[in-house]
PDB file of C-alpha atoms in Angstrom:
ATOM      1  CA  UNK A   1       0.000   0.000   0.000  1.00  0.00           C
ATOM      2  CA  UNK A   2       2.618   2.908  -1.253  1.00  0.00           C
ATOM      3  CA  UNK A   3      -0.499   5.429  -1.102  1.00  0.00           C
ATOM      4  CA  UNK A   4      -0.038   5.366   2.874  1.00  0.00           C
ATOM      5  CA  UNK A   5       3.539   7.504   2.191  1.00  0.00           C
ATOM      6  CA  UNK A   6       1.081  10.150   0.724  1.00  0.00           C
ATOM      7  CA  UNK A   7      -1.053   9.651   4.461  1.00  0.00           C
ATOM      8  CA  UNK A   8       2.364  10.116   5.826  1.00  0.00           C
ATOM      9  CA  UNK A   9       3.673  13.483   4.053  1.00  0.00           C
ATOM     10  CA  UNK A  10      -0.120  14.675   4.453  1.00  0.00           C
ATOM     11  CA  UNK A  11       0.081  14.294   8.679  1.00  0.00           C
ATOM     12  CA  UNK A  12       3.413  15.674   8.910  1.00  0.00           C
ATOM     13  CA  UNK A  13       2.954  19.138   6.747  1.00  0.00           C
ATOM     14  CA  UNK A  14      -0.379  19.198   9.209  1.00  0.00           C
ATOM     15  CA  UNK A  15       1.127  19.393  11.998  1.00  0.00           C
ATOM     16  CA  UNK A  16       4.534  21.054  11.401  1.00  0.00           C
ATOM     17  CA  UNK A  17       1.782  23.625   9.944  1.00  0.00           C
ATOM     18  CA  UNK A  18       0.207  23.921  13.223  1.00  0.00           C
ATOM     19  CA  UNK A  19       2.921  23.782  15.738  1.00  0.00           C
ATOM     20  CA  UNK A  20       4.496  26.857  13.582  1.00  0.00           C
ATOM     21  CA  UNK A  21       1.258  28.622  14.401  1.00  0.00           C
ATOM     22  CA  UNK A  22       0.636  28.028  17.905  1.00  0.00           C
ATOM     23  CA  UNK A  23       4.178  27.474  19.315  1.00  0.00           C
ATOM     24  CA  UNK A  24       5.976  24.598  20.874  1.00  0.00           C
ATOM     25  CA  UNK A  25       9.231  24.380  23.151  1.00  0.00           C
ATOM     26  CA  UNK A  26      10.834  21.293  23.237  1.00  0.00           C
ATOM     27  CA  UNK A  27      14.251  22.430  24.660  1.00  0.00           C
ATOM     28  CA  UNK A  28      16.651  19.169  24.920  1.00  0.00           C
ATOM     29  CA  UNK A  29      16.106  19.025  20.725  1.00  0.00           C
ATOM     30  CA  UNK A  30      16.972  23.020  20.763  1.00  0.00           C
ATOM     31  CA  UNK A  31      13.504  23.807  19.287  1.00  0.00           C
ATOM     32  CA  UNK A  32      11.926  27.005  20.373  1.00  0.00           C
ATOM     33  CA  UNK A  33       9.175  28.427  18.335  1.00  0.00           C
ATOM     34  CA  UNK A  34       6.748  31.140  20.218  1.00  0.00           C
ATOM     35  CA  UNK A  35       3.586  30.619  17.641  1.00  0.00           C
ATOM     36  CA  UNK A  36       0.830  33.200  17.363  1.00  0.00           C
ATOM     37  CA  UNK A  37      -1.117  34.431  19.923  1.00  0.00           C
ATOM     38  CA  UNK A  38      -4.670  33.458  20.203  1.00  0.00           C
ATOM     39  CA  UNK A  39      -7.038  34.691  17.367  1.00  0.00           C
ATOM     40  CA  UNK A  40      -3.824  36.861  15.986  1.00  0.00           C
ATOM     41  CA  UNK A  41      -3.574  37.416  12.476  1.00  0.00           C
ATOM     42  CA  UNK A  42      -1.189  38.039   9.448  1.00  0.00           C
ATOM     43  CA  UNK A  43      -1.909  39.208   6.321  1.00  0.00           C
ATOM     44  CA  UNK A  44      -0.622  36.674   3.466  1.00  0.00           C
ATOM     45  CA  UNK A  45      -1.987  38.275   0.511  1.00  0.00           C
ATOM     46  CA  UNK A  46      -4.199  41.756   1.467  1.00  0.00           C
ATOM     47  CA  UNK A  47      -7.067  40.564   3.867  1.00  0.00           C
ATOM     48  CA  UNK A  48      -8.393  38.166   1.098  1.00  0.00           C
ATOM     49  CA  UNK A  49      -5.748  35.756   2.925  1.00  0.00           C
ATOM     50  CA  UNK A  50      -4.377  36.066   6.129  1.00  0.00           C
ATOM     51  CA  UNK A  51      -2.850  33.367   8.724  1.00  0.00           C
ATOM     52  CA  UNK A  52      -5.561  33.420  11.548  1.00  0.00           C
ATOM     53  CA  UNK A  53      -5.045  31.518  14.696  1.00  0.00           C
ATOM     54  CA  UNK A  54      -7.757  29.800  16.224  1.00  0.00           C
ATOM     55  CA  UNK A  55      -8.503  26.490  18.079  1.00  0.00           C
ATOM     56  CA  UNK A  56     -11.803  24.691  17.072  1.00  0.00           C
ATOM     57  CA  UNK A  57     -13.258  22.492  19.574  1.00  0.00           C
ATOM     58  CA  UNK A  58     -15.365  20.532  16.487  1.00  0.00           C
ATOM     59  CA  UNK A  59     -15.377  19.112  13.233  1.00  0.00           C
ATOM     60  CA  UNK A  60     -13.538  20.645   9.806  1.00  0.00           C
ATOM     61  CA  UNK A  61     -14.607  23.905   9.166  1.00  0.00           C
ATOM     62  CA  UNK A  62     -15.686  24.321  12.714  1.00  0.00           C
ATOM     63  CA  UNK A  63     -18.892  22.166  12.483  1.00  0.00           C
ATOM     64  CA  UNK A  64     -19.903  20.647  15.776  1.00  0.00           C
ATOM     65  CA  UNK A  65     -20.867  17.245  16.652  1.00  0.00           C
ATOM     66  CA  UNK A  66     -21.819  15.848  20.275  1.00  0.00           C
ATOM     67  CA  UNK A  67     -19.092  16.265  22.747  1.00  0.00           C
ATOM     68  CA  UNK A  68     -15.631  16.292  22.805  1.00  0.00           C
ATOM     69  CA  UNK A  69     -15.044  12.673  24.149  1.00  0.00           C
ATOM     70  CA  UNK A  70     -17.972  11.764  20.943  1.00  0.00           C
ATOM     71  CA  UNK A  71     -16.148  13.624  18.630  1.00  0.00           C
ATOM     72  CA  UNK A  72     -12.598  11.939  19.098  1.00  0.00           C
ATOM     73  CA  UNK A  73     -14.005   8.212  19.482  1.00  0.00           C
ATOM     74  CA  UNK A  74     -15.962   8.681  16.464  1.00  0.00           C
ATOM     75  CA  UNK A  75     -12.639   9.986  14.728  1.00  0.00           C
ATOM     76  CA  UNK A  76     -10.258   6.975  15.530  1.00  0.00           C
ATOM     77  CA  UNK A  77     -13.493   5.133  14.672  1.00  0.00           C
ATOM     78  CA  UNK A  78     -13.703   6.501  11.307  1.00  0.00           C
ATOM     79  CA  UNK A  79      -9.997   6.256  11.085  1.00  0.00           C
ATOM     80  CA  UNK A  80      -9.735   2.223  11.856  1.00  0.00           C
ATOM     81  CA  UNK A  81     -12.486   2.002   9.069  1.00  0.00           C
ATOM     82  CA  UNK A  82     -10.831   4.028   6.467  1.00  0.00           C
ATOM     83  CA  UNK A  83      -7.329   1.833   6.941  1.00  0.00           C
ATOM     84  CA  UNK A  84      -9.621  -1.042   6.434  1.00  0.00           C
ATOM     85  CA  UNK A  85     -11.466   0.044   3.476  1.00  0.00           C
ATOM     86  CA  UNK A  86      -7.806   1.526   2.071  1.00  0.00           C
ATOM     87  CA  UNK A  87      -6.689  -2.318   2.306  1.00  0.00           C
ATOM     88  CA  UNK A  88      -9.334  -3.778   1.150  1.00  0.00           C
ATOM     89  CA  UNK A  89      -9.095  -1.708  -2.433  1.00  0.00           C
ATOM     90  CA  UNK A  90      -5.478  -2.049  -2.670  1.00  0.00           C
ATOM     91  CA  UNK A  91      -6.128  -3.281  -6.378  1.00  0.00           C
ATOM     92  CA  UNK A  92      -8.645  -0.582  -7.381  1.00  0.00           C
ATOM     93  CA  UNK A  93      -7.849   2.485  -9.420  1.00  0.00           C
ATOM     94  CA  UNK A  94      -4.948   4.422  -8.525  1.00  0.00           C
ATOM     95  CA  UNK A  95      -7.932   7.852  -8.386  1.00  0.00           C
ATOM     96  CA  UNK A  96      -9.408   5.909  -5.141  1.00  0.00           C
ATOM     97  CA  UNK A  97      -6.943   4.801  -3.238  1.00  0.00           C
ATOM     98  CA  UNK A  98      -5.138   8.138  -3.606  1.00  0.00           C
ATOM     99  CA  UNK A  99      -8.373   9.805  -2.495  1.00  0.00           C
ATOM    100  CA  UNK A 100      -8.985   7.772   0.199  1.00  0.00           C
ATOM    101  CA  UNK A 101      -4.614   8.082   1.534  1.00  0.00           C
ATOM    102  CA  UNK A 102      -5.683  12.119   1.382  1.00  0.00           C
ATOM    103  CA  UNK A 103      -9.101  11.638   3.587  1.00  0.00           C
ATOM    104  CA  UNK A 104      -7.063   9.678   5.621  1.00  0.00           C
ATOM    105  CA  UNK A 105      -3.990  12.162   6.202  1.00  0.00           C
ATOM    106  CA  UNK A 106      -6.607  14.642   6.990  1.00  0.00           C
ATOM    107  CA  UNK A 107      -8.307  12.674   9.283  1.00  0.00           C
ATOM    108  CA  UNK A 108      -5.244  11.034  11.290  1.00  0.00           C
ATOM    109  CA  UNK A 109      -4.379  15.039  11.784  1.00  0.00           C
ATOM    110  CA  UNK A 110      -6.874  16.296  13.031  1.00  0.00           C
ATOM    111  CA  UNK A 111      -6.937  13.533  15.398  1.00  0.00           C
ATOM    112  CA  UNK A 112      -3.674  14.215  17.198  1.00  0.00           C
ATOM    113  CA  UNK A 113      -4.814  17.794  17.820  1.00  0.00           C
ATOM    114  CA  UNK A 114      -7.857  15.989  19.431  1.00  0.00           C
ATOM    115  CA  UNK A 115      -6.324  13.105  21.353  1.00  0.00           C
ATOM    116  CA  UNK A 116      -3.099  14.944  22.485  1.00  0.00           C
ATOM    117  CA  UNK A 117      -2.969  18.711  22.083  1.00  0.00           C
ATOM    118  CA  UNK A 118      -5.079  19.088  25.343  1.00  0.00           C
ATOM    119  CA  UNK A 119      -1.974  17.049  27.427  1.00  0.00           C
ATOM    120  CA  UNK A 120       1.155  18.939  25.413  1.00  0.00           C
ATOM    121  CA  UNK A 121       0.028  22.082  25.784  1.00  0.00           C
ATOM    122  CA  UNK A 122      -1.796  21.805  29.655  1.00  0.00           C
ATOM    123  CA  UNK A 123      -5.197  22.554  29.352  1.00  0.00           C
ATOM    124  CA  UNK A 124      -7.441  19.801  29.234  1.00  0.00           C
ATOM    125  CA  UNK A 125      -6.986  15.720  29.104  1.00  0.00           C
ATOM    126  CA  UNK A 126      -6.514  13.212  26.921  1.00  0.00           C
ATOM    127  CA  UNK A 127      -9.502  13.205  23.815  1.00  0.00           C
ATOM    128  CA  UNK A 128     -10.471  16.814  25.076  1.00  0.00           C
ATOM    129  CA  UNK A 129      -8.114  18.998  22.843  1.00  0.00           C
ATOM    130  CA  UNK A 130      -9.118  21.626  20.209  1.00  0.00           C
ATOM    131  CA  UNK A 131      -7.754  21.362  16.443  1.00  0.00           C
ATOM    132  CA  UNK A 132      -6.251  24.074  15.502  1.00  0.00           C
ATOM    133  CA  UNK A 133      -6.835  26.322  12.318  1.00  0.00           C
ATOM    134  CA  UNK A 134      -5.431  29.081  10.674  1.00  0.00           C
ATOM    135  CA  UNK A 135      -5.757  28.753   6.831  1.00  0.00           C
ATOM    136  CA  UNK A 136      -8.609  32.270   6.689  1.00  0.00           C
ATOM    137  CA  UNK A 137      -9.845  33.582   3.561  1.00  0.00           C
ATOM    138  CA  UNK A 138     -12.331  36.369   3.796  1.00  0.00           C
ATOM    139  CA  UNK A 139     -14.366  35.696   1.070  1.00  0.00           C
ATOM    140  CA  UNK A 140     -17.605  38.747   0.449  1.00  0.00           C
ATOM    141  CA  UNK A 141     -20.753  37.849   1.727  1.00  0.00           C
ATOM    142  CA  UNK A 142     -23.321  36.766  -0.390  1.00  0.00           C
ATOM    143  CA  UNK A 143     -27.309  35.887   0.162  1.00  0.00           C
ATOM    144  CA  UNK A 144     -28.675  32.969  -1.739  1.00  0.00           C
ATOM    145  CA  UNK A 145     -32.655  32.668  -1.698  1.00  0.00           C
ATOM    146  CA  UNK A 146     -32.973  34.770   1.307  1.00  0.00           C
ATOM    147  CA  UNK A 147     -29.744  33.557   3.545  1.00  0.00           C
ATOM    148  CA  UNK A 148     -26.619  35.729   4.347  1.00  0.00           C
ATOM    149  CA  UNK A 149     -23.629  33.841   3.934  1.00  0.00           C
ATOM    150  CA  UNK A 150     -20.420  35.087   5.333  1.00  0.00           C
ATOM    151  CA  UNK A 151     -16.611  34.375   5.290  1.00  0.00           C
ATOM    152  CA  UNK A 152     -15.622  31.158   4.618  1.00  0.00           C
ATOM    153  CA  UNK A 153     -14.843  28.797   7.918  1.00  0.00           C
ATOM    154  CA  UNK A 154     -10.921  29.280   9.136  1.00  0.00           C
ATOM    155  CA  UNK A 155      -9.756  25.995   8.787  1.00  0.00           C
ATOM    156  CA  UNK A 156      -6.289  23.595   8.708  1.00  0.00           C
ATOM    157  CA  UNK A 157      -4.369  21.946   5.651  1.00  0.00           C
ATOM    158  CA  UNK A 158      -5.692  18.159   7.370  1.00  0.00           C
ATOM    159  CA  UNK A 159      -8.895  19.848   6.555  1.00  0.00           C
ATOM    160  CA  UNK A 160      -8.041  20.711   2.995  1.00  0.00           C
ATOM    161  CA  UNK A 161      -7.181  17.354   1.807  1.00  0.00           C
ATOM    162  CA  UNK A 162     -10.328  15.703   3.613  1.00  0.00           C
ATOM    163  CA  UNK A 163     -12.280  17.692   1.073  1.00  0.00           C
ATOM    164  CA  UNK A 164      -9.455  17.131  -2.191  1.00  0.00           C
ATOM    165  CA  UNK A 165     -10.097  13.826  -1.235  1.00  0.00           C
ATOM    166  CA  UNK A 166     -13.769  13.811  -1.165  1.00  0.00           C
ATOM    167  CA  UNK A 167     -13.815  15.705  -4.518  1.00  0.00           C
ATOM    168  CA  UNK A 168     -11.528  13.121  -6.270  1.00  0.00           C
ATOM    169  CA  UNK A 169     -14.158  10.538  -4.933  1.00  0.00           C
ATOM    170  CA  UNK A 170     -17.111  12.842  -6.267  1.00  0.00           C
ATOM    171  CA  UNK A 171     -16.023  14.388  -9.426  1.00  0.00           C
ATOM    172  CA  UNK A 172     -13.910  10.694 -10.597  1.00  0.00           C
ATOM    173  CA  UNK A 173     -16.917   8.377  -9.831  1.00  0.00           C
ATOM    174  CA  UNK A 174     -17.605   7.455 -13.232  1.00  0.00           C
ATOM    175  CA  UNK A 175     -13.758   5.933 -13.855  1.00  0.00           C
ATOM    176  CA  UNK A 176     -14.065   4.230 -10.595  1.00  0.00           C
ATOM    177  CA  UNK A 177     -17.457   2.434 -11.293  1.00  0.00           C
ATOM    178  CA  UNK A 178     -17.075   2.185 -14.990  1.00  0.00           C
ATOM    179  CA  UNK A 179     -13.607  -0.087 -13.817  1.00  0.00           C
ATOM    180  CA  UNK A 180     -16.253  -2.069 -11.395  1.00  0.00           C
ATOM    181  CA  UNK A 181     -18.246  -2.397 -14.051  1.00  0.00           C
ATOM    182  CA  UNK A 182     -15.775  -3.860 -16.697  1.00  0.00           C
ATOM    183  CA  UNK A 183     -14.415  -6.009 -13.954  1.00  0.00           C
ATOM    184  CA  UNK A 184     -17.854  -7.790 -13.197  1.00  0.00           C
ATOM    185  CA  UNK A 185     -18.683  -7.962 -16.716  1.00  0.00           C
ATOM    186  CA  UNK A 186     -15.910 -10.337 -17.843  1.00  0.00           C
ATOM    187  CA  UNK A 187     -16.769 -13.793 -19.229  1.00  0.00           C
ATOM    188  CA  UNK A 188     -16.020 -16.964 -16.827  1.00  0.00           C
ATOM    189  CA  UNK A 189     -13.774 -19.145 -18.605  1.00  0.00           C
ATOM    190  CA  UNK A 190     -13.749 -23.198 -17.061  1.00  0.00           C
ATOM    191  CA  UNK A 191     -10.239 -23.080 -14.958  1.00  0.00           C
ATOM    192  CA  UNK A 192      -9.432 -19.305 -15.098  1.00  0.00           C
ATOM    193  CA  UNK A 193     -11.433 -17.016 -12.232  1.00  0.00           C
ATOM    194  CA  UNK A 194     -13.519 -14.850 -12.937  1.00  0.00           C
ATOM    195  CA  UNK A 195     -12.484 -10.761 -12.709  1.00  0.00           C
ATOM    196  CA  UNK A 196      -9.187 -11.011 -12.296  1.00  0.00           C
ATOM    197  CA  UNK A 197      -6.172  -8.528 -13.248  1.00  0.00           C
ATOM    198  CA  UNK A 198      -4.177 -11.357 -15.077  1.00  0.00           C
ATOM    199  CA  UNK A 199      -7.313 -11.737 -17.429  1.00  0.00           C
ATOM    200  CA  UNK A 200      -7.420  -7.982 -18.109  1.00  0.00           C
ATOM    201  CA  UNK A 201      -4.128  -8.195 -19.301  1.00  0.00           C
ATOM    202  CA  UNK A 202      -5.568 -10.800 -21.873  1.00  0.00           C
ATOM    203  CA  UNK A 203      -7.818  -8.386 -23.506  1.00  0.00           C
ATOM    204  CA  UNK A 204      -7.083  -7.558 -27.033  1.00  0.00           C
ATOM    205  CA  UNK A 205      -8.826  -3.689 -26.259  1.00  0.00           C
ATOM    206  CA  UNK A 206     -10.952  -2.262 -23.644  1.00  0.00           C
ATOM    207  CA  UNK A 207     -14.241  -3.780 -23.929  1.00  0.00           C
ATOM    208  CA  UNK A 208     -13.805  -6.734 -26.615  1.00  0.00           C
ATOM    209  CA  UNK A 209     -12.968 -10.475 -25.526  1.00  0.00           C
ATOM    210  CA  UNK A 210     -10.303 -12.910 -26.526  1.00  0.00           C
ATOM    211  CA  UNK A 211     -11.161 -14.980 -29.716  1.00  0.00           C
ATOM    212  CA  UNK A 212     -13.964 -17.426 -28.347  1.00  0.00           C
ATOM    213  CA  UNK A 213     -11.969 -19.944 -30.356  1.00  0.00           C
ATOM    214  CA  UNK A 214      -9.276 -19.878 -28.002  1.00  0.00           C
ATOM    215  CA  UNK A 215     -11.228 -18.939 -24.378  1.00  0.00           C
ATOM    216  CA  UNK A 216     -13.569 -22.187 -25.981  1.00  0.00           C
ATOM    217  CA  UNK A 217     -10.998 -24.806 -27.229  1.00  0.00           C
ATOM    218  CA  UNK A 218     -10.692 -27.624 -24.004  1.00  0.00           C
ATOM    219  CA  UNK A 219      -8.805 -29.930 -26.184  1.00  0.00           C
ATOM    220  CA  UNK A 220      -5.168 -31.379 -25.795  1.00  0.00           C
ATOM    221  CA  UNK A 221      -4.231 -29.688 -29.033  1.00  0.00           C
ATOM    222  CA  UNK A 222      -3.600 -26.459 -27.443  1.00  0.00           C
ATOM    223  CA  UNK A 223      -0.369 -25.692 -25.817  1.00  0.00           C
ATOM    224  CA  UNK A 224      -0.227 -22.375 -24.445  1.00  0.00           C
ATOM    225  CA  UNK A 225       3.865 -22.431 -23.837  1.00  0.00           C
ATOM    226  CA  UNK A 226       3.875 -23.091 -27.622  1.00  0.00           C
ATOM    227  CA  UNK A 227       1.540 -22.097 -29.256  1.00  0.00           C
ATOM    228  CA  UNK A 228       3.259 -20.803 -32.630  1.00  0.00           C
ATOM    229  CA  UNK A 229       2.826 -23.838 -35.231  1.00  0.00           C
ATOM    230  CA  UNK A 230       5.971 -25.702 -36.226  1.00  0.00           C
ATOM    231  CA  UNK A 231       6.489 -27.868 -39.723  1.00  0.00           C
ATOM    232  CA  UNK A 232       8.333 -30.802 -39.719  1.00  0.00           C
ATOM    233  CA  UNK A 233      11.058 -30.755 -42.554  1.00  0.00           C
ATOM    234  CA  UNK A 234      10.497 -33.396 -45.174  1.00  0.00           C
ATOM    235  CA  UNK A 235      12.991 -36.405 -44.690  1.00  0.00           C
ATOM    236  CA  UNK A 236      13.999 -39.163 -46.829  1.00  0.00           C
ATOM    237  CA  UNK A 237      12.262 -42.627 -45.189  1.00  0.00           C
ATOM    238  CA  UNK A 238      13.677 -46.150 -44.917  1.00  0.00           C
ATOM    239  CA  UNK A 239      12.429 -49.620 -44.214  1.00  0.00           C
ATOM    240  CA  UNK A 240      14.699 -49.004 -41.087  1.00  0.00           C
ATOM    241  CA  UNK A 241      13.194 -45.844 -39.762  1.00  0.00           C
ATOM    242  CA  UNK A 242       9.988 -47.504 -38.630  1.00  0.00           C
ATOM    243  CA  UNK A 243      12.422 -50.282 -36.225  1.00  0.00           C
ATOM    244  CA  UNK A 244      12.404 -49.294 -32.336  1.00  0.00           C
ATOM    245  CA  UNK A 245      16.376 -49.476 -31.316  1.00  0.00           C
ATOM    246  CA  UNK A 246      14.830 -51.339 -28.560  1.00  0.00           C
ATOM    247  CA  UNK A 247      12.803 -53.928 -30.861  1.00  0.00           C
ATOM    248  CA  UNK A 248      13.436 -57.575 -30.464  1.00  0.00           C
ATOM    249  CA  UNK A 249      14.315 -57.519 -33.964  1.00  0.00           C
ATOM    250  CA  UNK A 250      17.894 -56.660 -35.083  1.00  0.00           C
ATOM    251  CA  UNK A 251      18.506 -55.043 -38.200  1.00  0.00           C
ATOM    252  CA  UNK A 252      21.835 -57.178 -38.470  1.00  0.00           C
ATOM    253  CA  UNK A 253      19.664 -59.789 -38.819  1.00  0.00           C
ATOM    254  CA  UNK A 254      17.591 -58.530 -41.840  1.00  0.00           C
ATOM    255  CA  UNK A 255      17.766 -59.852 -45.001  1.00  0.00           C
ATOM    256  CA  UNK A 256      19.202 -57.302 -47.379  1.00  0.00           C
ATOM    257  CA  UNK A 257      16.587 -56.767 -49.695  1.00  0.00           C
ATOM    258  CA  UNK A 258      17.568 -54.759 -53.408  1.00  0.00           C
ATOM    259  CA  UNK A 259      14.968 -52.905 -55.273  1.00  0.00           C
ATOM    260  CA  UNK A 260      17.161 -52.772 -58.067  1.00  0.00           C
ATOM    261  CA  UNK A 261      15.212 -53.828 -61.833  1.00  0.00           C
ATOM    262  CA  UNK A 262      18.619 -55.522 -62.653  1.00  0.00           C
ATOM    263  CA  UNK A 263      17.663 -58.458 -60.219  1.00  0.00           C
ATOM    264  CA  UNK A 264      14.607 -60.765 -60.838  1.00  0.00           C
ATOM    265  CA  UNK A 265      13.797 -63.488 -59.039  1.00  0.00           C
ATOM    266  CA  UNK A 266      14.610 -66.803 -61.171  1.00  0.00           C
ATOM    267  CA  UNK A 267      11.928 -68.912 -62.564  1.00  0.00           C
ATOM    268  CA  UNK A 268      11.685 -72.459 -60.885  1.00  0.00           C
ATOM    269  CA  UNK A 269       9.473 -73.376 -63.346  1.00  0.00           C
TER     270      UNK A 269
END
């Protein structure tokens, strides 16, 4: 499963991310860094996009869901099942699985805030810390059928490739399933399973079959390992060629027999 080096790479720019905003001190490695203060901000390009720090005690985007304690078992719950599923589809498209490694980067980081922030940094226990975000763009306000909207949601990068991932997932649906589809659409052939990568590989193009002669020929005649027709060259035959070495009869003991005209066989008459 190479996609979990992208889960990797997608955790650690999370959180090097976040402990550059809100600070950590880990003196026998010589690290220092002071962070942000709370709800500080710096402007990145104009105020369209500025580095806000905040800590959000919910979901991504700062959506809330039950309680803290809910919130972080239902995370590692989420998390165990999308390592599972990841395995499980370790032979579909390359477009899922990489979806699927950034949903689960996202989620994994998001989850450390959440199970350990609260203990690092002193304020609450295990499961009871606040994810941090800091990625603000103020977008203008706009009303759709009646309802203000305002600035987007400050959130984190573990946040942005939970939704790169679910985009992947919703915009590449029809080159996962169409795969599925081919794949459960492929002919049983007697001793060869059904939907199986090696069988792919047999098809002459994308959606046409082998030669039915060949996926329907059971006899002895066929010999995969060589199957390119040979001719035997044309050789001159004897009466001795049709003797077994190992025959009872010796061909020192065979009469020499002449085909020649010049010898006829007398008249006893």
């Amino acid at each position: 499963m190479k996609v979990l080096i992208i889960t990797f790479f997608v955790v650690i720019a999370d959180q090097i991310s976040k402990l550059y905003v809100k600070g950590i001190k880990i003196p026998f490695l010589g690290i220092d860094t002071p962070g942000m203060p709370y709800q500080s901000s710096k402007n990145v390009i104009g105020d369209f996009f500025k580095i806000t720090f905040i800590e959000n005690p919910g979901m991504a985007f700062g959506l809330q869901l039950g309680g803290k304690l809910f919130l972080s078992i239902f995370t590692i719950l989420a998390t165990i099942l999308l390592v599972f599923f990841l395995y499980k589809n370790r032979k579909e498209p390359l477009i899922l699985r990489l979806a699927l490694a950034f949903i689960l980067g996202g989620a994994i980081g998001n989850l450390i805030d959440r199970v350990f922030y609260g203990v690092i940094y002193d304020y609450a226990p295990f499961f009871y810390g606040r994810v941090v975000d800091f990625l603000h763009f103020d977008f203008p306000n706009f009303v759709v059928f009646g309802k203000t909207f305002y600035s987007w949601p400050i959130f984190n990068i573990a946040d942005v490739f939970v939704t790169v991932g679910f985009l992947i997932i919703l915009f590449g649906y029809k080159k996962i399933f169409r795969h599925e589809e081919h794949k459960e659409n492929l002919p049983a052939v007697e001793g060869i399973p059904g939907n199986i990568e090696g069988y792919e590989k047999g098809m002459t193009e994308e959606g046409s079959e082998m030669p039915n002669e060949i996926l329907n020929d059971t006899s002895d005649d066929l010999i995969v390992e060589n199957f390119e027709e040979k001719e035997i060259p044309p050789q001159a035959t004897t009466g001795f060629d049709n003797i077994n070495e190992n025959s009872d009869v010796s061909k020192n003991h065979i009469t020499d027999i002449s085909t020649s005209e010049d010898k006829k066989i007398p008249d006893v008459n």
